[in-house]
Tab-separated table of C-alpha atoms in Angstrom:
chain	number	residue	atom	x	y	z
Z	1	MET	CA	15.957	-5.732	8.676
Z	2	GLU	CA	17.528	-6.539	5.341
Z	3	TRP	CA	15.926	-8.379	2.330
Z	4	LYS	CA	17.776	-9.497	-0.677
Z	5	THR	CA	16.582	-7.985	-3.865
Z	6	ASP	CA	14.922	-10.378	-6.259
Z	7	TRP	CA	16.876	-9.470	-9.413
Z	8	GLY	CA	15.559	-12.403	-11.324
Z	9	LEU	CA	12.057	-11.025	-11.096
Z	10	ARG	CA	13.118	-7.555	-11.895
Z	11	GLY	CA	15.115	-8.772	-14.837
Z	12	ARG	CA	12.184	-10.782	-16.292
Z	13	MET	CA	9.859	-7.859	-15.696
Z	14	MET	CA	12.215	-5.473	-17.566
Z	15	PHE	CA	12.665	-7.876	-20.489
Z	16	THR	CA	8.851	-8.066	-20.769
Z	17	MET	CA	8.375	-4.404	-20.926
Z	18	PHE	CA	11.186	-4.101	-23.362
Z	19	LEU	CA	9.318	-6.516	-25.729
Z	20	LEU	CA	6.105	-4.590	-25.319
Z	21	PHE	CA	7.858	-1.352	-26.105
Z	22	ALA	CA	9.450	-2.892	-29.232
Z	23	LEU	CA	6.175	-4.401	-30.319
Z	24	TYR	CA	4.580	-0.912	-29.943
Z	25	LEU	CA	7.261	0.590	-32.134
Z	26	VAL	CA	6.501	-1.995	-34.918
Z	27	PHE	CA	2.854	-1.421	-34.525
Z	28	VAL	CA	3.011	2.332	-34.884
Z	29	GLY	CA	5.277	1.899	-37.897
Z	30	VAL	CA	2.658	-0.270	-39.486
Z	31	ILE	CA	-0.238	1.991	-38.694
Z	32	ALA	CA	1.635	4.935	-40.140
Z	33	ALA	CA	2.383	3.028	-43.300
Z	34	TYR	CA	-1.082	1.737	-43.960
Z	35	PHE	CA	-3.603	4.049	-42.149
Z	36	GLY	CA	-2.553	7.630	-42.268
Z	37	ASN	CA	-6.116	8.673	-41.819
Z	38	MET	CA	-6.595	6.345	-38.891
Z	39	LEU	CA	-4.172	8.157	-36.598
Z	40	PHE	CA	-6.821	10.701	-35.551
Z	41	ALA	CA	-9.075	7.837	-34.526
Z	42	LEU	CA	-6.331	6.196	-32.509
Z	43	ILE	CA	-5.612	9.457	-30.805
Z	44	MET	CA	-9.319	9.747	-29.910
Z	45	LEU	CA	-9.243	6.173	-28.534
Z	46	GLY	CA	-6.111	7.058	-26.486
Z	47	GLY	CA	-8.054	9.957	-24.812
Z	48	PHE	CA	-11.074	7.680	-24.079
Z	49	SER	CA	-8.613	5.285	-22.392
Z	50	LEU	CA	-7.231	8.305	-20.213
Z	51	VAL	CA	-10.836	9.170	-19.180
Z	52	GLN	CA	-11.434	5.656	-18.187
Z	53	TYR	CA	-8.148	5.481	-16.366
Z	54	PHE	CA	-8.968	8.670	-14.423
Z	55	PHE	CA	-12.399	7.547	-13.344
Z	56	SER	CA	-11.184	4.014	-12.539
Z	57	ASP	CA	-11.917	4.121	-8.851
Z	58	LYS	CA	-15.542	5.113	-9.235
Z	59	LEU	CA	-16.039	2.703	-12.333
Z	60	THR	CA	-14.726	-0.223	-10.410
Z	61	LEU	CA	-16.575	0.562	-7.220
Z	62	TRP	CA	-19.947	0.912	-9.152
Z	63	SER	CA	-19.329	-2.231	-11.230
Z	64	MET	CA	-18.468	-4.303	-8.092
Z	65	GLY	CA	-21.420	-3.049	-6.237
Z	66	ALA	CA	-19.002	-1.783	-3.413
Z	67	HIS	CA	-19.754	1.196	-1.151
Z	68	GLU	CA	-17.407	3.317	0.943
Z	69	VAL	CA	-17.663	2.593	4.717
Z	70	SER	CA	-16.724	5.008	7.496
Z	71	GLU	CA	-14.414	4.531	10.552
Z	72	GLU	CA	-17.515	4.133	12.702
Z	73	GLU	CA	-18.949	1.216	10.599
Z	74	TYR	CA	-15.825	-0.847	10.386
Z	75	PRO	CA	-13.289	0.546	13.013
Z	76	GLN	CA	-11.068	-2.501	13.051
Z	77	LEU	CA	-10.795	-2.505	9.218
Z	78	HIS	CA	-10.000	1.109	9.060
Z	79	ASP	CA	-7.347	0.704	11.793
Z	80	ALA	CA	-5.613	-1.976	9.935
Z	81	VAL	CA	-5.559	0.122	6.720
Z	82	THR	CA	-4.376	2.938	8.468
Z	83	ARG	CA	-1.437	1.253	10.282
Z	84	LEU	CA	-0.331	-0.517	7.143
Z	85	SER	CA	-0.457	2.679	5.064
Z	86	ARG	CA	1.717	4.234	7.583
Z	87	GLN	CA	4.291	1.487	7.265
Z	88	ALA	CA	3.996	1.673	3.512
Z	89	ASP	CA	4.257	5.525	3.464
Z	90	LEU	CA	0.962	5.792	1.663
Z	91	PRO	CA	-1.914	8.300	2.160
Z	92	LYS	CA	-4.653	6.225	3.633
Z	93	PRO	CA	-6.926	5.024	0.779
Z	94	THR	CA	-10.677	5.010	0.761
Z	95	VAL	CA	-11.981	1.782	2.471
Z	96	ALA	CA	-15.018	0.102	0.726
Z	97	VAL	CA	-16.891	-3.130	1.331
Z	98	THR	CA	-18.733	-5.338	-1.107
Z	99	ASP	CA	-21.694	-7.535	0.260
Z	100	SER	CA	-20.541	-10.862	-1.299
Z	101	ARG	CA	-19.767	-14.365	0.134
Z	102	VAL	CA	-16.844	-14.713	-2.392
Z	103	PRO	CA	-13.711	-14.036	-0.211
Z	104	ASN	CA	-11.825	-11.497	-2.214
Z	105	ALA	CA	-10.340	-8.040	-2.072
Z	106	PHE	CA	-9.047	-5.452	-4.633
Z	107	ALA	CA	-7.437	-2.082	-5.043
Z	108	THR	CA	-8.171	0.505	-7.680
Z	109	GLY	CA	-7.662	4.096	-8.359
Z	110	ARG	CA	-5.420	6.343	-10.676
Z	111	ASN	CA	-2.682	7.292	-8.172
Z	112	GLN	CA	-1.888	7.141	-4.498
Z	113	LYS	CA	-4.081	9.990	-3.475
Z	114	ASN	CA	-7.130	8.640	-5.154
Z	115	ALA	CA	-6.957	4.984	-4.261
Z	116	VAL	CA	-9.633	2.592	-2.997
Z	117	VAL	CA	-9.082	-0.581	-1.149
Z	118	CYS	CA	-12.132	-2.929	-1.222
Z	119	VAL	CA	-12.864	-6.124	0.779
Z	120	THR	CA	-15.882	-8.389	0.584
Z	121	THR	CA	-17.970	-9.483	3.503
Z	122	GLY	CA	-16.864	-13.023	2.646
Z	123	ILE	CA	-13.130	-12.395	3.097
Z	124	MET	CA	-13.773	-10.779	6.456
Z	125	SER	CA	-15.545	-13.720	7.713
Z	126	THR	CA	-13.069	-16.335	6.200
Z	127	LEU	CA	-9.849	-14.757	7.529
Z	128	ASP	CA	-8.468	-14.001	10.804
Z	129	GLN	CA	-7.117	-10.417	11.526
Z	130	GLU	CA	-3.389	-11.235	10.685
Z	131	GLU	CA	-4.429	-12.969	7.377
Z	132	LEU	CA	-6.783	-10.065	6.497
Z	133	GLU	CA	-3.901	-7.690	7.069
Z	134	GLY	CA	-1.691	-9.795	4.759
Z	135	VAL	CA	-4.459	-9.243	2.123
Z	136	LEU	CA	-4.745	-5.538	2.854
Z	137	ALA	CA	-1.003	-5.110	2.632
Z	138	HIS	CA	-1.064	-6.810	-0.852
Z	139	GLU	CA	-3.593	-4.354	-2.157
Z	140	LEU	CA	-1.693	-1.441	-0.606
Z	141	ALA	CA	1.411	-2.680	-2.388
Z	142	HIS	CA	-0.382	-2.679	-5.725
Z	143	ILE	CA	-1.239	1.076	-4.983
Z	144	LYS	CA	2.275	1.950	-3.879
Z	145	ASN	CA	3.875	0.176	-6.838
Z	146	ARG	CA	1.469	2.199	-9.110
Z	147	ASP	CA	0.462	-1.014	-10.733
Z	148	MET	CA	-2.799	0.484	-12.220
Z	149	MET	CA	-0.779	3.057	-14.221
Z	150	VAL	CA	1.778	0.382	-15.316
Z	151	MET	CA	-0.882	-1.970	-16.402
Z	152	THR	CA	-2.892	0.726	-18.073
Z	153	ILE	CA	0.086	1.998	-20.214
Z	154	ALA	CA	1.073	-1.658	-20.987
Z	155	SER	CA	-2.418	-2.580	-22.140
Z	156	PHE	CA	-2.970	0.503	-24.304
Z	157	LEU	CA	-1.083	-1.227	-27.121
Z	158	SER	CA	-3.144	-4.337	-27.020
Z	159	THR	CA	-6.276	-2.246	-27.142
Z	160	LEU	CA	-5.038	-0.341	-30.154
Z	161	ALA	CA	-4.111	-3.628	-31.928
Z	162	PHE	CA	-7.553	-5.083	-31.277
Z	163	ILE	CA	-9.230	-1.985	-32.639
Z	164	VAL	CA	-7.334	-2.249	-35.929
Z	165	VAL	CA	-8.102	-6.041	-36.321
Z	166	ARG	CA	-11.821	-5.285	-35.584
Z	167	TRP	CA	-12.223	-2.180	-37.579
Z	168	GLY	CA	-9.272	-1.842	-39.811
Z	169	TRP	CA	-11.167	-2.679	-42.972
Z	170	LEU	CA	-13.363	0.431	-42.720
Z	171	PHE	CA	-10.262	2.568	-43.391
Z	172	SER	CA	-9.148	0.793	-46.416
Z	173	GLY	CA	-10.961	3.152	-48.773
Z	174	GLY	CA	-9.289	6.015	-50.681
Z	175	ASP	CA	-6.194	6.111	-52.823
Z	176	SER	CA	-5.422	2.361	-53.534
Z	177	ARG	CA	-2.598	2.942	-55.973
Z	178	ASN	CA	0.834	1.869	-54.551
Z	179	GLN	CA	-0.884	0.562	-51.533
Z	180	ALA	CA	-0.169	-2.941	-50.119
Z	181	PRO	CA	-3.380	-5.028	-49.471
Z	182	VAL	CA	-5.046	-3.908	-46.310
Z	183	TRP	CA	-5.318	-7.383	-44.975
Z	184	VAL	CA	-1.567	-7.408	-44.512
Z	185	ALA	CA	-1.825	-4.700	-41.881
Z	186	ILE	CA	-4.682	-6.346	-40.230
Z	187	VAL	CA	-2.847	-9.663	-40.004
Z	188	VAL	CA	0.149	-7.761	-38.396
Z	189	SER	CA	-2.168	-6.172	-36.061
Z	190	LEU	CA	-3.588	-9.518	-35.088
Z	191	LEU	CA	-0.061	-10.740	-34.368
Z	192	VAL	CA	0.704	-7.761	-32.293
Z	193	TRP	CA	-2.565	-8.181	-30.445
Z	194	VAL	CA	-1.842	-11.876	-29.556
Z	195	ILE	CA	1.775	-11.288	-28.659
Z	196	SER	CA	0.937	-8.265	-26.541
Z	197	PHE	CA	-1.849	-10.144	-24.968
Z	198	LEU	CA	0.534	-12.836	-23.730
Z	199	LEU	CA	3.211	-10.369	-22.661
Z	200	ILE	CA	0.637	-8.285	-20.609
Z	201	ARG	CA	-0.444	-11.257	-18.850
Z	202	ALA	CA	3.245	-12.138	-18.035
Z	203	LEU	CA	3.623	-8.594	-16.769
Z	204	SER	CA	0.553	-8.921	-14.545
Z	205	ARG	CA	1.880	-12.025	-12.999
Z	206	TYR	CA	5.236	-10.357	-12.143
Z	207	ARG	CA	3.388	-7.390	-10.575
Z	208	GLU	CA	1.578	-9.780	-8.372
Z	209	TYR	CA	4.754	-11.374	-7.250
Z	210	THR	CA	6.089	-7.842	-6.569
Z	211	ALA	CA	2.875	-7.026	-4.601
Z	212	ASP	CA	3.313	-10.134	-2.533
Z	213	ARG	CA	6.740	-9.195	-1.726
Z	214	GLY	CA	5.732	-5.679	-0.841
Z	215	ALA	CA	2.962	-7.103	1.452
Z	216	ALA	CA	5.478	-9.321	3.334
Z	217	MET	CA	7.650	-6.316	3.929
Z	218	ILE	CA	4.742	-4.000	5.142
Z	219	THR	CA	3.436	-6.606	7.578
Z	220	GLY	CA	6.706	-8.157	8.565
Z	221	LYS	CA	4.993	-11.430	8.509
Z	222	PRO	CA	5.159	-13.281	5.247
Z	223	SER	CA	3.320	-16.285	6.684
Z	224	ALA	CA	0.146	-13.965	7.198
Z	225	LEU	CA	-0.379	-13.585	3.426
Z	226	ALA	CA	0.592	-17.239	2.543
Z	227	SER	CA	-1.922	-18.380	4.943
Z	228	ALA	CA	-4.629	-16.090	3.647
Z	229	LEU	CA	-4.007	-17.199	0.170
Z	230	MET	CA	-4.457	-20.869	1.188
Z	231	LYS	CA	-7.677	-20.201	2.993
Z	232	ILE	CA	-9.052	-18.073	0.063
Z	233	SER	CA	-8.005	-20.441	-2.486
Z	234	GLY	CA	-9.596	-23.358	-0.651
Z	235	ARG	CA	-12.811	-21.420	0.243
Z	236	MET	CA	-13.332	-20.425	-3.498
Z	237	ASP	CA	-14.082	-24.036	-4.235
Z	238	LYS	CA	-16.966	-23.899	-1.847
Z	239	VAL	CA	-18.719	-20.667	-2.847
Z	240	PRO	CA	-22.055	-21.179	-4.913
Z	241	LYS	CA	-21.455	-21.033	-8.658
Z	242	GLU	CA	-23.917	-17.928	-9.170
Z	243	ASP	CA	-21.731	-15.720	-6.981
Z	244	LEU	CA	-18.561	-16.730	-8.817
Z	245	ARG	CA	-20.018	-16.218	-12.206
Z	246	GLU	CA	-21.212	-12.581	-11.316
Z	247	GLU	CA	-17.646	-11.442	-10.339
Z	248	ALA	CA	-15.623	-13.403	-12.939
Z	249	GLU	CA	-15.368	-10.252	-15.178
Z	250	MET	CA	-13.305	-8.486	-12.505
Z	251	ASN	CA	-10.645	-11.400	-12.225
Z	252	ALA	CA	-7.628	-9.284	-12.954
Z	253	PHE	CA	-8.128	-7.100	-9.956
Z	254	PHE	CA	-8.581	-9.768	-7.412
Z	255	ILE	CA	-6.068	-11.136	-4.888
Z	256	ILE	CA	-6.851	-14.570	-6.133
Z	257	PRO	CA	-8.726	-14.849	-9.542
Z	258	ILE	CA	-11.790	-17.124	-9.715
Z	259	ASN	CA	-11.295	-20.461	-11.505
Z	260	ARG	CA	-13.291	-20.827	-14.695
Z	261	GLY	CA	-12.445	-24.342	-15.861
Z	262	PHE	CA	-9.006	-24.668	-17.578
Z	263	ILE	CA	-7.050	-21.573	-18.289
Z	264	GLY	CA	-3.594	-21.954	-19.604
Z	265	ARG	CA	-0.908	-20.583	-17.493
Z	266	ILE	CA	0.295	-18.258	-20.043
Z	267	ALA	CA	-3.039	-16.576	-20.298
Z	268	SER	CA	-3.508	-16.140	-16.543
Z	269	THR	CA	-3.243	-12.632	-14.848
Z	270	HIS	CA	-2.032	-14.255	-11.522
Z	271	PRO	CA	0.812	-16.717	-10.742
Z	272	PRO	CA	-0.403	-20.068	-9.384
Z	273	THR	CA	-1.261	-19.850	-5.742
Z	274	GLU	CA	1.188	-22.500	-4.680
Z	275	LYS	CA	4.049	-20.557	-6.322
Z	276	ARG	CA	3.057	-17.458	-4.487
Z	277	ILE	CA	2.972	-19.399	-1.167
Z	278	GLU	CA	6.368	-20.932	-2.103
Z	279	ARG	CA	7.927	-17.400	-2.589
Z	280	LEU	CA	6.395	-16.277	0.671
Z	281	ARG	CA	7.880	-19.208	2.443
Z	282	ASP	CA	11.276	-18.193	1.049
Z	283	LEU	CA	10.844	-14.741	2.537
Z	284	GLU	CA	9.869	-16.142	5.899
Z	285	ARG	CA	12.934	-18.358	5.842
Z	286	GLU	CA	15.047	-15.240	5.119
Z	287	LEU	CA	13.665	-13.546	8.092
Z	288	GLU	CA	14.842	-16.065	10.466
Z	289	THR	CA	18.261	-16.803	8.783
Z	290	ALA	CA	19.284	-13.276	7.970
Q	1	MET	CA	7.213	11.964	-9.481
Q	2	GLY	CA	11.073	11.988	-9.347
Q	3	ILE	CA	13.149	9.736	-11.495
Q	4	MET	CA	13.849	7.312	-8.657
Q	5	ASP	CA	10.102	6.972	-8.147
Q	6	THR	CA	9.655	6.412	-11.862
Q	7	ILE	CA	12.364	3.667	-11.780
Q	8	ARG	CA	10.713	1.946	-8.892
Q	9	ALA	CA	7.322	2.127	-10.481
Q	10	VAL	CA	8.764	0.230	-13.401
Q	11	PHE	CA	10.428	-2.496	-11.137
Q	12	GLY	CA	7.305	-2.621	-9.049
Q	13	SER	CA	9.397	-2.191	-5.925
Q	14	SER	CA	8.066	0.979	-4.255
Q	15	ALA	CA	6.152	-0.956	-1.587
Q	16	GLU	CA	9.244	-2.944	-0.587
Q	17	HIS	CA	11.579	0.087	-0.752
Q	18	ASP	CA	9.399	2.440	1.367
Q	19	ALA	CA	8.189	-0.151	3.881
Q	20	THR	CA	11.961	-1.040	4.618
Q	21	ARG	CA	13.304	2.614	4.569
Q	22	GLU	CA	15.521	3.293	7.600
Q	23	ALA	CA	14.514	5.866	10.243
Q	24	ASP	CA	16.458	8.843	11.625
Q	25	PRO	CA	15.912	9.480	15.419
Q	26	GLU	CA	17.712	12.735	15.674
Q	27	ASP	CA	14.569	14.791	14.828
Q	28	LEU	CA	13.219	13.641	18.213
Q	29	PHE	CA	15.380	16.054	20.136
Q	30	GLY	CA	13.297	19.009	18.542
Q	31	MET	CA	10.741	18.119	21.134
Q	32	SER	CA	12.893	19.651	23.898
Q	33	THR	CA	12.161	23.201	22.935
Q	34	ALA	CA	8.683	22.280	21.802
Q	35	TYR	CA	7.675	21.161	25.233
Q	36	MET	CA	8.446	24.676	26.484
Q	37	THR	CA	6.564	26.427	23.660
Q	38	MET	CA	3.585	24.222	24.175
Q	39	GLU	CA	3.416	25.152	27.810
Q	40	ALA	CA	4.430	28.770	27.769
Q	41	ASP	CA	2.624	29.852	24.563
Q	42	LEU	CA	-0.275	27.576	24.251
Q	43	GLY	CA	-1.027	26.456	27.873
Q	44	TYR	CA	-0.542	22.695	27.111
Q	45	PRO	CA	1.763	21.285	29.775
Q	46	ASN	CA	3.520	17.821	29.418
Q	47	ALA	CA	0.996	15.066	30.181
Q	48	GLY	CA	3.676	12.929	31.604
Q	49	ALA	CA	3.825	10.369	28.848
Q	50	ALA	CA	5.407	9.615	25.525
Q	51	ALA	CA	5.277	6.533	23.315
Q	52	LEU	CA	7.030	4.764	20.360
Q	53	CYS	CA	4.771	3.114	17.959
Q	54	PHE	CA	6.225	0.081	15.884
Q	55	SER	CA	5.281	-2.732	13.615
Q	56	SER	CA	6.290	-6.154	14.624
Q	57	VAL	CA	8.240	-8.732	12.611
Q	58	ASP	CA	7.759	-12.329	12.622
Q	59	SER	CA	11.256	-13.427	13.741
Q	60	THR	CA	13.244	-14.482	16.776
Q	61	ASP	CA	15.796	-11.782	16.036
Q	62	PHE	CA	13.131	-9.287	16.473
Q	63	GLU	CA	12.025	-10.755	19.766
Q	64	ASP	CA	15.622	-10.414	20.933
Q	65	ALA	CA	15.707	-6.810	19.833
Q	66	LEU	CA	12.685	-6.078	21.926
Q	67	ARG	CA	14.157	-7.683	24.963
Q	68	GLU	CA	17.205	-5.509	24.381
Q	69	VAL	CA	14.932	-2.374	24.186
Q	70	ARG	CA	13.362	-3.488	27.549
Q	71	ASP	CA	16.657	-4.046	29.214
Q	72	ILE	CA	18.001	-0.731	28.186
Q	73	LEU	CA	14.973	1.181	29.328
Q	74	GLU	CA	14.953	-0.705	32.648
Q	75	ALA	CA	18.490	0.296	33.261
Q	76	GLY	CA	17.759	3.881	32.260
Q	77	GLU	CA	14.785	3.882	34.728
Q	78	ALA	CA	17.230	3.547	37.717
Q	79	GLU	CA	18.978	6.734	36.366
Q	80	THR	CA	16.260	9.059	35.238
Q	81	GLY	CA	13.106	7.761	36.927
Q	82	THR	CA	11.368	7.168	33.576
Q	83	THR	CA	9.096	4.173	33.766
Q	84	ALA	CA	8.774	2.086	30.646
Q	85	SER	CA	6.591	-0.795	29.357
Q	86	ILE	CA	5.975	-2.580	25.932
Q	87	ARG	CA	2.544	-3.592	25.034
Q	88	MET	CA	0.038	-4.005	22.052
Q	89	ASP	CA	-3.310	-2.223	21.923
Q	90	GLN	CA	-6.638	-3.331	20.733
Q	91	GLN	CA	-5.995	-1.862	17.262
Q	92	GLY	CA	-2.972	-4.003	16.606
Q	93	TYR	CA	-0.391	-1.317	17.225
Q	94	HIS	CA	2.750	-2.150	19.296
Q	95	TRP	CA	4.020	0.475	21.739
Q	96	VAL	CA	6.982	1.284	23.935
Q	97	VAL	CA	5.257	3.542	26.555
Q	98	LEU	CA	7.476	5.847	28.714
Q	99	GLU	CA	6.166	7.923	31.674
Q	100	ASP	CA	8.033	10.761	33.340
Q	101	SER	CA	7.029	14.268	34.612
Q	102	ASP	CA	10.266	15.655	33.166
Q	103	PRO	CA	10.114	16.262	29.392
Q	104	GLU	CA	13.922	16.122	29.052
Q	105	ASP	CA	13.974	12.555	30.430
Q	106	LEU	CA	11.041	11.626	28.147
Q	107	VAL	CA	12.969	12.818	24.899
Q	108	THR	CA	16.195	11.206	26.049
Q	109	SER	CA	14.546	7.923	26.784
Q	110	ILE	CA	12.357	7.788	23.688
Q	111	HIS	CA	15.510	8.625	21.669
Q	112	PHE	CA	17.369	5.910	23.465
Q	113	ALA	CA	14.601	3.308	22.537
Q	114	ALA	CA	14.364	4.405	18.898
Q	115	ASP	CA	18.084	4.212	18.551
Q	116	THR	CA	18.180	0.595	19.883
Q	117	PHE	CA	15.643	-0.459	17.206
Q	118	ILE	CA	17.717	1.177	14.487
Q	119	GLU	CA	20.935	-0.449	15.806
Q	120	ARG	CA	19.340	-3.867	15.773
Q	121	GLY	CA	18.327	-3.156	12.096
Q	122	TYR	CA	14.656	-2.643	12.699
Q	123	GLY	CA	14.532	1.177	12.222
Q	124	SER	CA	12.155	0.477	9.270
Q	125	ARG	CA	9.551	-0.907	11.767
Q	126	LEU	CA	9.381	2.244	13.748
Q	127	LEU	CA	6.081	4.106	12.792
Q	128	ALA	CA	5.596	6.937	15.154
Q	129	ALA	CA	6.748	8.705	18.253
Q	130	LEU	CA	3.967	10.426	20.325
Q	131	PHE	CA	4.415	13.261	22.843
Q	132	ALA	CA	1.343	13.811	25.115
Q	133	PHE	CA	0.065	17.334	26.210
Q	134	GLU	CA	-2.944	18.081	28.363
Q	135	LYS	CA	-5.499	20.892	28.654
Q	136	ASP	CA	-8.959	20.900	30.085
Q	137	SER	CA	-8.856	17.194	30.747
Q	138	ARG	CA	-8.143	16.596	27.042
Q	139	TYR	CA	-5.118	15.214	25.438
Q	140	VAL	CA	-3.308	16.418	22.397
Q	141	TYR	CA	-0.241	14.986	20.774
Q	142	TRP	CA	2.701	15.902	18.599
Q	143	VAL	CA	3.370	12.824	16.460
Q	144	TYR	CA	6.750	12.368	14.822
Q	145	SER	CA	6.077	10.262	11.633
Q	146	PHE	CA	9.338	8.186	11.188
Q	147	ARG	CA	8.464	7.189	7.390
Q	148	ARG	CA	8.017	10.982	6.635
Q	149	GLY	CA	10.629	12.440	8.734
Q	150	ALA	CA	8.223	14.995	10.026
Q	151	TYR	CA	5.884	15.945	12.832
Q	152	TYR	CA	2.046	16.515	12.732
Q	153	PRO	CA	-0.457	17.398	15.532
Q	154	PHE	CA	-3.154	14.965	16.640
Q	155	ALA	CA	-6.172	16.147	18.749
Q	156	PRO	CA	-8.651	13.380	19.077
Q	157	THR	CA	-12.077	14.199	20.334
Q	158	ARG	CA	-14.991	12.049	20.988
Q	159	GLY	CA	-16.079	9.108	18.645
Q	160	ARG	CA	-13.079	8.954	16.175
Q	161	GLU	CA	-13.203	12.605	15.278
Q	162	ARG	CA	-10.464	15.263	15.463
Q	163	ASP	CA	-10.417	18.765	16.986
Q	164	GLN	CA	-9.277	20.465	13.727
Q	165	SER	CA	-9.090	23.984	15.160
Q	166	ALA	CA	-6.814	22.773	17.957
Q	167	GLU	CA	-4.611	20.935	15.442
Q	168	PHE	CA	-4.456	24.100	13.245
Q	169	LYS	CA	-3.464	26.271	16.166
Q	170	LEU	CA	-0.653	23.781	17.034
Q	171	GLN	CA	0.559	23.603	13.557
Q	172	SER	CA	0.428	27.524	13.312
Q	173	VAL	CA	2.491	28.028	16.412
Q	174	LEU	CA	5.163	25.275	16.137
Q	175	ASP	CA	5.602	25.116	12.253
Q	176	GLY	CA	9.308	26.214	11.835
Q	177	GLU	CA	10.354	25.076	15.354
Q	178	LEU	CA	9.401	21.513	14.508
Q	179	GLY	CA	9.602	20.285	10.978
Q	180	VAL	CA	5.818	19.831	10.361
Q	181	GLU	CA	4.432	17.527	7.678
Q	182	ASP	CA	2.767	19.808	4.928
Q	183	ASP	CA	0.502	17.211	3.531
Q	184	THR	CA	-2.359	16.253	5.775
Q	185	ALA	CA	-3.156	13.068	3.889
Q	186	TYR	CA	-0.160	11.849	5.904
Q	187	TRP	CA	-1.619	12.938	9.358
Q	188	TYR	CA	-2.712	9.461	10.326
Q	189	PRO	CA	-5.000	9.018	13.311
Q	190	LEU	CA	-4.082	6.944	16.269
Q	191	TRP	CA	-7.459	6.746	17.973
Q	192	PRO	CA	-7.667	6.082	21.806
Q	193	GLU	CA	-10.258	3.501	22.893
Q	194	SER	CA	-12.290	6.149	24.570
Q	195	PRO	CA	-12.051	9.882	25.467
Q	196	GLY	CA	-9.639	10.777	28.185
Q	197	ARG	CA	-7.363	7.920	27.474
Q	198	HIS	CA	-4.195	7.615	25.325
Q	199	PRO	CA	-3.960	5.704	22.031
Q	200	TRP	CA	-1.757	3.023	23.697
Q	201	GLN	CA	-4.086	2.385	26.598
């Protein structure tokens, strides 16, 4: 069973990461030049980000109102997660359920041993077993690909830049001789923040494509995820507005984000659903013609 | 995390790499001596059954491969007396089930089936090989995990629970003779529908 490597996708991802790294170097240079005494604060912020990262599984479950469920409560769900984890060579993650009519799923956790896969009651009633397994495999692929770690590292720069834009003026006191105006550093940080925001969004979309590929190879059935995406995407439009509003904050973690009016493609964390389905269709064709 | 793991994390390709990793069936022959140890040292005789657990693929070529596995096992049945069937259980697992009172024939046939999957290019879809043993009307299994390249014991008891002391004893006695998976996070359960039945029934 052979699959062609998607070098185009990998190349674009590497280029995006390279740009983020270059941007980071520029940013560190600016900070060192203008805010010597701010470095300590930035290191503290880095520590805080680490703490948030390490407790990410519990924080996410709590904020989503999800609770862990046992084998006896949801045997079929546990069976599917166990079987797919075995195929993916992953330790079985914790399985959680959120009581919500919005059909959605997410994965969280700082590494493969401390991962959680969560589904909503809405998605379990919307999808059939094969489609649900496509979704679960997508979430397991995120865990396997270490997307939480990759995105946390990538997003750190954006967080730092935002802090400087927001609070940089507080550090402008002190020796003012031979010092360029502090607003120059703030403007540079603003540019860094905007550019890194867009680059991180692009990286997030690429990670979604790789998770879709991973899901297709775990299930051996690209059509399962494609069909699930179509159903979820269609069902989103019918869910009452209140449910959608409550969960919009967690968009980046979802298998399909909730629409909030118009969002430009460059600011979206997920590729368009039709493009994801198109790529899955290519994989299905590859299965039959290999 | 090794250097290759890091590179795959950067590319986001860990899931596709590991889900499509090939299998090596030669480890299965380790069961020949394990059957003797299980009976002589631990009082667990062969329960007369072994099974291959696999993931399906949505393609006509995979259907052809399954037909070939079935044909090969039917031809082998005339020679060894090992009966074979292919089925799917309630939990979505797919199985090649072999039945024979002779452990040697079970090991030979299950290797034959696994090797056929691999030659057809579907070694990555092999999940596990199960070897059943029985004592006091209860089954225990040695499970070979193709993805991990290692064995682990599985002793289901009532209601989706495991007999951990039995598993510990099996591991203690056969570790070294079989390559046993050290990390129990990879000792995945394969629950039977009810006590006294096999996972594939």
